[in-house]
Amino acid sequence: MHALRRIFPTLMALGGLVFILVTLLTDHKSEYGQVKLPRGGVVTLPTGGAKVFVGAGDAGSPSLPAALSFQVVPVGGGQPLAIEPTGAEGTPDALATRSQAIGAAGAVADLEIPSAGRYAVNGRMGDSPTVLSFGETPFSAVLGEWRIWGGLIAAAFLISLIPIDRVGRRSGKGAHGQGPAAPVDGSGITSPGAYTPYRG
């Protein structure tokens, strides 16, 4: 049990680090769905924010092959979501480049989502068909799941602060926990414990 208590914090900390590593190596670009343009489609988006990626052109190149324009509107009706370009060039109505920043690498736009639900997507990119993906970058995914890996690491630290009890330490027990050791006489031989009544 004591050995388990010693290694348990280490295992929890390693679990948090493994979770971070797996999240960083996983593709999250289409986590919320994909839509083919110019046909359009519907995706389910969470409250908060999402990043938009485009499949056309060279994914490693910051420039898009043509200007991209699209709208994301609640299925039940309402105003289109605000679109913020992440690239160095372009406007919300005509996106032109992918972002090269660490927290938004490859994304063409950020969406502000007031409430979770189903959203209709329509748009076009020149005369070529393309695919819009809605998700997040691995870096932002790690930040979004901080409660999981942060909780594991924090719990490991707190558990490591709990002292481990030593069985028999300072308890006055002899070998095998059989009570106090018998007194030793002058010859160095342990003598059986003799009952000595109290004498005033």
PDB file of C-alpha atoms in Angstrom:
ATOM      1  CA  MET A   1       0.000   0.000   0.000  1.00  0.00           C
ATOM      2  CA  HIS A   2       2.808   2.381   0.877  1.00  0.00           C
ATOM      3  CA  ALA A   3       4.545   1.627  -2.425  1.00  0.00           C
ATOM      4  CA  LEU A   4       1.310   2.396  -4.288  1.00  0.00           C
ATOM      5  CA  ARG A   5       0.934   5.695  -2.460  1.00  0.00           C
ATOM      6  CA  ARG A   6       4.473   6.611  -3.443  1.00  0.00           C
ATOM      7  CA  ILE A   7       4.009   5.974  -7.171  1.00  0.00           C
ATOM      8  CA  PHE A   8       0.374   7.121  -7.462  1.00  0.00           C
ATOM      9  CA  PRO A   9       1.214  10.869  -7.713  1.00  0.00           C
ATOM     10  CA  THR A  10       3.819  10.085 -10.374  1.00  0.00           C
ATOM     11  CA  LEU A  11       1.292   8.065 -12.366  1.00  0.00           C
ATOM     12  CA  MET A  12      -1.261  10.893 -12.188  1.00  0.00           C
ATOM     13  CA  ALA A  13       1.289  13.465 -13.329  1.00  0.00           C
ATOM     14  CA  LEU A  14       2.357  11.207 -16.202  1.00  0.00           C
ATOM     15  CA  GLY A  15      -1.307  10.766 -17.113  1.00  0.00           C
ATOM     16  CA  GLY A  16      -1.715  14.543 -17.394  1.00  0.00           C
ATOM     17  CA  LEU A  17       1.377  14.834 -19.589  1.00  0.00           C
ATOM     18  CA  VAL A  18       0.250  11.956 -21.814  1.00  0.00           C
ATOM     19  CA  PHE A  19      -3.164  13.624 -22.208  1.00  0.00           C
ATOM     20  CA  ILE A  20      -1.463  16.851 -23.343  1.00  0.00           C
ATOM     21  CA  LEU A  21       0.771  14.972 -25.794  1.00  0.00           C
ATOM     22  CA  VAL A  22      -2.105  12.972 -27.323  1.00  0.00           C
ATOM     23  CA  THR A  23      -4.214  16.131 -27.686  1.00  0.00           C
ATOM     24  CA  LEU A  24      -1.367  17.948 -29.429  1.00  0.00           C
ATOM     25  CA  LEU A  25      -0.889  15.079 -31.884  1.00  0.00           C
ATOM     26  CA  THR A  26      -4.608  14.727 -32.694  1.00  0.00           C
ATOM     27  CA  ASP A  27      -6.285  16.554 -35.578  1.00  0.00           C
ATOM     28  CA  HIS A  28      -9.129  18.745 -34.260  1.00  0.00           C
ATOM     29  CA  LYS A  29      -9.825  20.726 -37.446  1.00  0.00           C
ATOM     30  CA  SER A  30     -13.149  18.996 -38.198  1.00  0.00           C
ATOM     31  CA  GLU A  31     -14.209  18.313 -34.607  1.00  0.00           C
ATOM     32  CA  TYR A  32     -17.508  20.206 -35.056  1.00  0.00           C
ATOM     33  CA  GLY A  33     -18.234  19.113 -38.624  1.00  0.00           C
ATOM     34  CA  GLN A  34     -17.525  19.808 -42.284  1.00  0.00           C
ATOM     35  CA  VAL A  35     -19.467  21.468 -45.094  1.00  0.00           C
ATOM     36  CA  LYS A  36     -18.884  21.270 -48.849  1.00  0.00           C
ATOM     37  CA  LEU A  37     -19.070  24.539 -50.772  1.00  0.00           C
ATOM     38  CA  PRO A  38     -20.833  25.831 -52.758  1.00  0.00           C
ATOM     39  CA  ARG A  39     -23.541  23.286 -51.840  1.00  0.00           C
ATOM     40  CA  GLY A  40     -23.568  24.246 -48.144  1.00  0.00           C
ATOM     41  CA  GLY A  41     -24.740  22.257 -45.143  1.00  0.00           C
ATOM     42  CA  VAL A  42     -25.389  22.208 -41.398  1.00  0.00           C
ATOM     43  CA  VAL A  43     -22.952  21.845 -38.484  1.00  0.00           C
ATOM     44  CA  THR A  44     -23.428  21.660 -34.714  1.00  0.00           C
ATOM     45  CA  LEU A  45     -21.306  24.250 -32.910  1.00  0.00           C
ATOM     46  CA  PRO A  46     -20.592  24.709 -29.178  1.00  0.00           C
ATOM     47  CA  THR A  47     -20.989  27.870 -27.162  1.00  0.00           C
ATOM     48  CA  GLY A  48     -17.891  30.029 -27.251  1.00  0.00           C
ATOM     49  CA  GLY A  49     -15.673  29.971 -30.278  1.00  0.00           C
ATOM     50  CA  ALA A  50     -14.561  27.812 -33.167  1.00  0.00           C
ATOM     51  CA  LYS A  51     -11.969  28.060 -35.886  1.00  0.00           C
ATOM     52  CA  VAL A  52     -12.658  27.617 -39.592  1.00  0.00           C
ATOM     53  CA  PHE A  53     -10.308  25.743 -41.917  1.00  0.00           C
ATOM     54  CA  VAL A  54     -10.485  25.397 -45.693  1.00  0.00           C
ATOM     55  CA  GLY A  55      -9.440  22.305 -47.616  1.00  0.00           C
ATOM     56  CA  ALA A  56      -8.643  23.884 -50.971  1.00  0.00           C
ATOM     57  CA  GLY A  57      -5.121  24.729 -52.056  1.00  0.00           C
ATOM     58  CA  ASP A  58      -1.851  23.793 -50.395  1.00  0.00           C
ATOM     59  CA  ALA A  59      -2.471  23.431 -46.656  1.00  0.00           C
ATOM     60  CA  GLY A  60       1.113  24.556 -46.007  1.00  0.00           C
ATOM     61  CA  SER A  61       0.697  27.768 -47.973  1.00  0.00           C
ATOM     62  CA  PRO A  62      -0.764  30.823 -46.250  1.00  0.00           C
ATOM     63  CA  SER A  63      -2.477  32.058 -49.448  1.00  0.00           C
ATOM     64  CA  LEU A  64      -5.836  30.687 -50.573  1.00  0.00           C
ATOM     65  CA  PRO A  65      -6.285  29.958 -54.311  1.00  0.00           C
ATOM     66  CA  ALA A  66      -9.245  32.380 -54.407  1.00  0.00           C
ATOM     67  CA  ALA A  67     -11.149  34.691 -52.075  1.00  0.00           C
ATOM     68  CA  LEU A  68     -13.404  32.810 -49.656  1.00  0.00           C
ATOM     69  CA  SER A  69     -16.756  34.148 -48.499  1.00  0.00           C
ATOM     70  CA  PHE A  70     -19.278  32.313 -46.319  1.00  0.00           C
ATOM     71  CA  GLN A  71     -22.021  32.785 -43.747  1.00  0.00           C
ATOM     72  CA  VAL A  72     -22.960  30.791 -40.652  1.00  0.00           C
ATOM     73  CA  VAL A  73     -26.587  31.315 -39.610  1.00  0.00           C
ATOM     74  CA  PRO A  74     -28.639  29.659 -36.817  1.00  0.00           C
ATOM     75  CA  VAL A  75     -30.965  27.034 -38.296  1.00  0.00           C
ATOM     76  CA  GLY A  76     -33.914  28.441 -36.326  1.00  0.00           C
ATOM     77  CA  GLY A  77     -33.269  31.933 -37.666  1.00  0.00           C
ATOM     78  CA  GLY A  78     -31.250  34.868 -36.446  1.00  0.00           C
ATOM     79  CA  GLN A  79     -28.250  36.987 -37.298  1.00  0.00           C
ATOM     80  CA  PRO A  80     -25.184  35.438 -38.987  1.00  0.00           C
ATOM     81  CA  LEU A  81     -22.259  34.729 -36.678  1.00  0.00           C
ATOM     82  CA  ALA A  82     -19.440  37.247 -36.564  1.00  0.00           C
ATOM     83  CA  ILE A  83     -16.474  36.157 -38.686  1.00  0.00           C
ATOM     84  CA  GLU A  84     -12.999  37.383 -37.756  1.00  0.00           C
ATOM     85  CA  PRO A  85     -10.167  36.716 -40.249  1.00  0.00           C
ATOM     86  CA  THR A  86      -7.130  35.023 -38.721  1.00  0.00           C
ATOM     87  CA  GLY A  87      -4.828  35.546 -41.696  1.00  0.00           C
ATOM     88  CA  ALA A  88      -2.703  38.568 -42.448  1.00  0.00           C
ATOM     89  CA  GLU A  89      -4.879  39.638 -45.371  1.00  0.00           C
ATOM     90  CA  GLY A  90      -8.548  39.698 -46.297  1.00  0.00           C
ATOM     91  CA  THR A  91     -11.821  40.820 -44.776  1.00  0.00           C
ATOM     92  CA  PRO A  92     -14.760  38.948 -43.192  1.00  0.00           C
ATOM     93  CA  ASP A  93     -16.455  39.027 -46.618  1.00  0.00           C
ATOM     94  CA  ALA A  94     -13.389  37.934 -48.579  1.00  0.00           C
ATOM     95  CA  LEU A  95     -10.871  35.791 -46.710  1.00  0.00           C
ATOM     96  CA  ALA A  96      -7.533  35.482 -48.467  1.00  0.00           C
ATOM     97  CA  THR A  97      -4.949  33.795 -46.218  1.00  0.00           C
ATOM     98  CA  ARG A  98      -4.479  31.180 -43.524  1.00  0.00           C
ATOM     99  CA  SER A  99      -3.053  32.087 -40.147  1.00  0.00           C
ATOM    100  CA  GLN A 100       0.559  31.235 -39.360  1.00  0.00           C
ATOM    101  CA  ALA A 101       0.266  31.982 -35.629  1.00  0.00           C
ATOM    102  CA  ILE A 102       0.833  29.137 -33.130  1.00  0.00           C
ATOM    103  CA  GLY A 103      -2.599  29.343 -31.534  1.00  0.00           C
ATOM    104  CA  ALA A 104      -4.455  29.502 -34.869  1.00  0.00           C
ATOM    105  CA  ALA A 105      -2.114  27.824 -37.370  1.00  0.00           C
ATOM    106  CA  GLY A 106      -3.927  26.928 -40.601  1.00  0.00           C
ATOM    107  CA  ALA A 107      -7.217  28.619 -39.683  1.00  0.00           C
ATOM    108  CA  VAL A 108      -8.816  31.172 -41.992  1.00  0.00           C
ATOM    109  CA  ALA A 109     -11.315  32.628 -39.506  1.00  0.00           C
ATOM    110  CA  ASP A 110     -12.569  32.663 -35.926  1.00  0.00           C
ATOM    111  CA  LEU A 111     -16.273  32.393 -35.113  1.00  0.00           C
ATOM    112  CA  GLU A 112     -17.978  33.876 -32.069  1.00  0.00           C
ATOM    113  CA  ILE A 113     -20.813  31.499 -31.087  1.00  0.00           C
ATOM    114  CA  PRO A 114     -23.349  32.922 -28.619  1.00  0.00           C
ATOM    115  CA  SER A 115     -25.144  29.623 -27.996  1.00  0.00           C
ATOM    116  CA  ALA A 116     -24.679  25.976 -28.881  1.00  0.00           C
ATOM    117  CA  GLY A 117     -26.869  24.620 -31.656  1.00  0.00           C
ATOM    118  CA  ARG A 118     -27.227  23.785 -35.333  1.00  0.00           C
ATOM    119  CA  TYR A 119     -25.995  26.325 -37.853  1.00  0.00           C
ATOM    120  CA  ALA A 120     -26.486  26.474 -41.615  1.00  0.00           C
ATOM    121  CA  VAL A 121     -23.363  27.239 -43.652  1.00  0.00           C
ATOM    122  CA  ASN A 122     -23.283  28.581 -47.189  1.00  0.00           C
ATOM    123  CA  GLY A 123     -20.669  30.335 -49.322  1.00  0.00           C
ATOM    124  CA  ARG A 124     -18.163  29.915 -52.102  1.00  0.00           C
ATOM    125  CA  MET A 125     -14.487  30.241 -52.962  1.00  0.00           C
ATOM    126  CA  GLY A 126     -14.209  31.414 -56.541  1.00  0.00           C
ATOM    127  CA  ASP A 127     -15.436  28.791 -59.007  1.00  0.00           C
ATOM    128  CA  SER A 128     -13.813  25.826 -57.250  1.00  0.00           C
ATOM    129  CA  PRO A 129     -15.546  23.439 -54.839  1.00  0.00           C
ATOM    130  CA  THR A 130     -13.968  23.212 -51.416  1.00  0.00           C
ATOM    131  CA  VAL A 131     -14.595  21.950 -47.889  1.00  0.00           C
ATOM    132  CA  LEU A 132     -14.943  24.110 -44.801  1.00  0.00           C
ATOM    133  CA  SER A 133     -14.026  22.430 -41.499  1.00  0.00           C
ATOM    134  CA  PHE A 134     -15.112  23.710 -38.096  1.00  0.00           C
ATOM    135  CA  GLY A 135     -12.993  22.849 -35.066  1.00  0.00           C
ATOM    136  CA  GLU A 136      -9.862  24.050 -33.329  1.00  0.00           C
ATOM    137  CA  THR A 137      -6.101  23.758 -33.456  1.00  0.00           C
ATOM    138  CA  PRO A 138      -4.272  21.209 -31.245  1.00  0.00           C
ATOM    139  CA  PHE A 139      -2.832  24.070 -29.194  1.00  0.00           C
ATOM    140  CA  SER A 140      -6.249  25.601 -28.495  1.00  0.00           C
ATOM    141  CA  ALA A 141      -7.635  22.114 -27.797  1.00  0.00           C
ATOM    142  CA  VAL A 142      -5.034  21.639 -25.048  1.00  0.00           C
ATOM    143  CA  LEU A 143      -5.961  25.000 -23.536  1.00  0.00           C
ATOM    144  CA  GLY A 144      -9.650  24.130 -23.767  1.00  0.00           C
ATOM    145  CA  GLU A 145      -9.124  20.906 -21.796  1.00  0.00           C
ATOM    146  CA  TRP A 146      -6.993  22.473 -19.067  1.00  0.00           C
ATOM    147  CA  ARG A 147      -9.413  21.260 -16.377  1.00  0.00           C
ATOM    148  CA  ILE A 148      -8.520  17.626 -17.160  1.00  0.00           C
ATOM    149  CA  TRP A 149      -4.729  17.721 -17.397  1.00  0.00           C
ATOM    150  CA  GLY A 150      -4.446  20.540 -14.876  1.00  0.00           C
ATOM    151  CA  GLY A 151      -6.605  18.604 -12.404  1.00  0.00           C
ATOM    152  CA  LEU A 152      -4.462  15.481 -12.766  1.00  0.00           C
ATOM    153  CA  ILE A 153      -1.221  17.365 -12.200  1.00  0.00           C
ATOM    154  CA  ALA A 154      -2.639  19.387  -9.291  1.00  0.00           C
ATOM    155  CA  ALA A 155      -4.052  16.245  -7.662  1.00  0.00           C
ATOM    156  CA  ALA A 156      -0.683  14.520  -8.036  1.00  0.00           C
ATOM    157  CA  PHE A 157       1.030  17.431  -6.301  1.00  0.00           C
ATOM    158  CA  LEU A 158      -1.476  17.507  -3.436  1.00  0.00           C
ATOM    159  CA  ILE A 159      -1.291  13.739  -2.893  1.00  0.00           C
ATOM    160  CA  SER A 160       2.506  13.932  -2.799  1.00  0.00           C
ATOM    161  CA  LEU A 161       2.208  16.318   0.182  1.00  0.00           C
ATOM    162  CA  ILE A 162       0.321  13.766   2.291  1.00  0.00           C
ATOM    163  CA  PRO A 163       2.782  12.089   4.715  1.00  0.00           C
ATOM    164  CA  ILE A 164       3.090   8.334   4.465  1.00  0.00           C
ATOM    165  CA  ASP A 165       2.613   6.594   7.838  1.00  0.00           C
ATOM    166  CA  ARG A 166       5.379   4.268   8.958  1.00  0.00           C
ATOM    167  CA  VAL A 167       3.994   1.089  10.490  1.00  0.00           C
ATOM    168  CA  GLY A 168       5.548   0.444  13.848  1.00  0.00           C
ATOM    169  CA  ARG A 169       7.547   3.690  13.914  1.00  0.00           C
ATOM    170  CA  ARG A 170       7.579   5.206  17.403  1.00  0.00           C
ATOM    171  CA  SER A 171       4.893   2.744  18.478  1.00  0.00           C
ATOM    172  CA  GLY A 172       7.063   0.908  20.980  1.00  0.00           C
ATOM    173  CA  LYS A 173       6.377  -2.429  19.280  1.00  0.00           C
ATOM    174  CA  GLY A 174       9.004  -5.055  18.910  1.00  0.00           C
ATOM    175  CA  ALA A 175       9.592  -7.357  16.028  1.00  0.00           C
ATOM    176  CA  HIS A 176       6.443  -8.519  14.214  1.00  0.00           C
ATOM    177  CA  GLY A 177       4.363  -6.068  16.258  1.00  0.00           C
ATOM    178  CA  GLN A 178       4.147  -8.437  19.258  1.00  0.00           C
ATOM    179  CA  GLY A 179       4.396  -5.781  21.939  1.00  0.00           C
ATOM    180  CA  PRO A 180       7.387  -4.346  23.792  1.00  0.00           C
ATOM    181  CA  ALA A 181      10.649  -6.216  23.547  1.00  0.00           C
ATOM    182  CA  ALA A 182      11.683  -8.187  26.635  1.00  0.00           C
ATOM    183  CA  PRO A 183      14.457  -6.633  28.740  1.00  0.00           C
ATOM    184  CA  VAL A 184      18.023  -7.651  28.089  1.00  0.00           C
ATOM    185  CA  ASP A 185      20.173  -8.767  31.016  1.00  0.00           C
ATOM    186  CA  GLY A 186      23.853  -8.013  31.468  1.00  0.00           C
ATOM    187  CA  SER A 187      24.887 -11.040  29.421  1.00  0.00           C
ATOM    188  CA  GLY A 188      23.219  -9.620  26.329  1.00  0.00           C
ATOM    189  CA  ILE A 189      20.612 -12.394  26.336  1.00  0.00           C
ATOM    190  CA  THR A 190      17.023 -11.411  26.165  1.00  0.00           C
ATOM    191  CA  SER A 191      15.287 -12.695  29.234  1.00  0.00           C
ATOM    192  CA  PRO A 192      11.614 -13.467  29.367  1.00  0.00           C
ATOM    193  CA  GLY A 193       9.587 -10.681  30.724  1.00  0.00           C
ATOM    194  CA  ALA A 194       9.056 -11.306  34.404  1.00  0.00           C
ATOM    195  CA  TYR A 195       6.186  -9.886  36.299  1.00  0.00           C
ATOM    196  CA  THR A 196       7.410  -7.556  39.004  1.00  0.00           C
ATOM    197  CA  PRO A 197       4.670  -6.394  41.244  1.00  0.00           C
ATOM    198  CA  TYR A 198       4.676  -2.843  42.329  1.00  0.00           C
ATOM    199  CA  ARG A 199       6.194  -2.363  45.677  1.00  0.00           C
ATOM    200  CA  GLY A 200       5.682   0.875  47.451  1.00  0.00           C
TER     201      GLY A 200
END
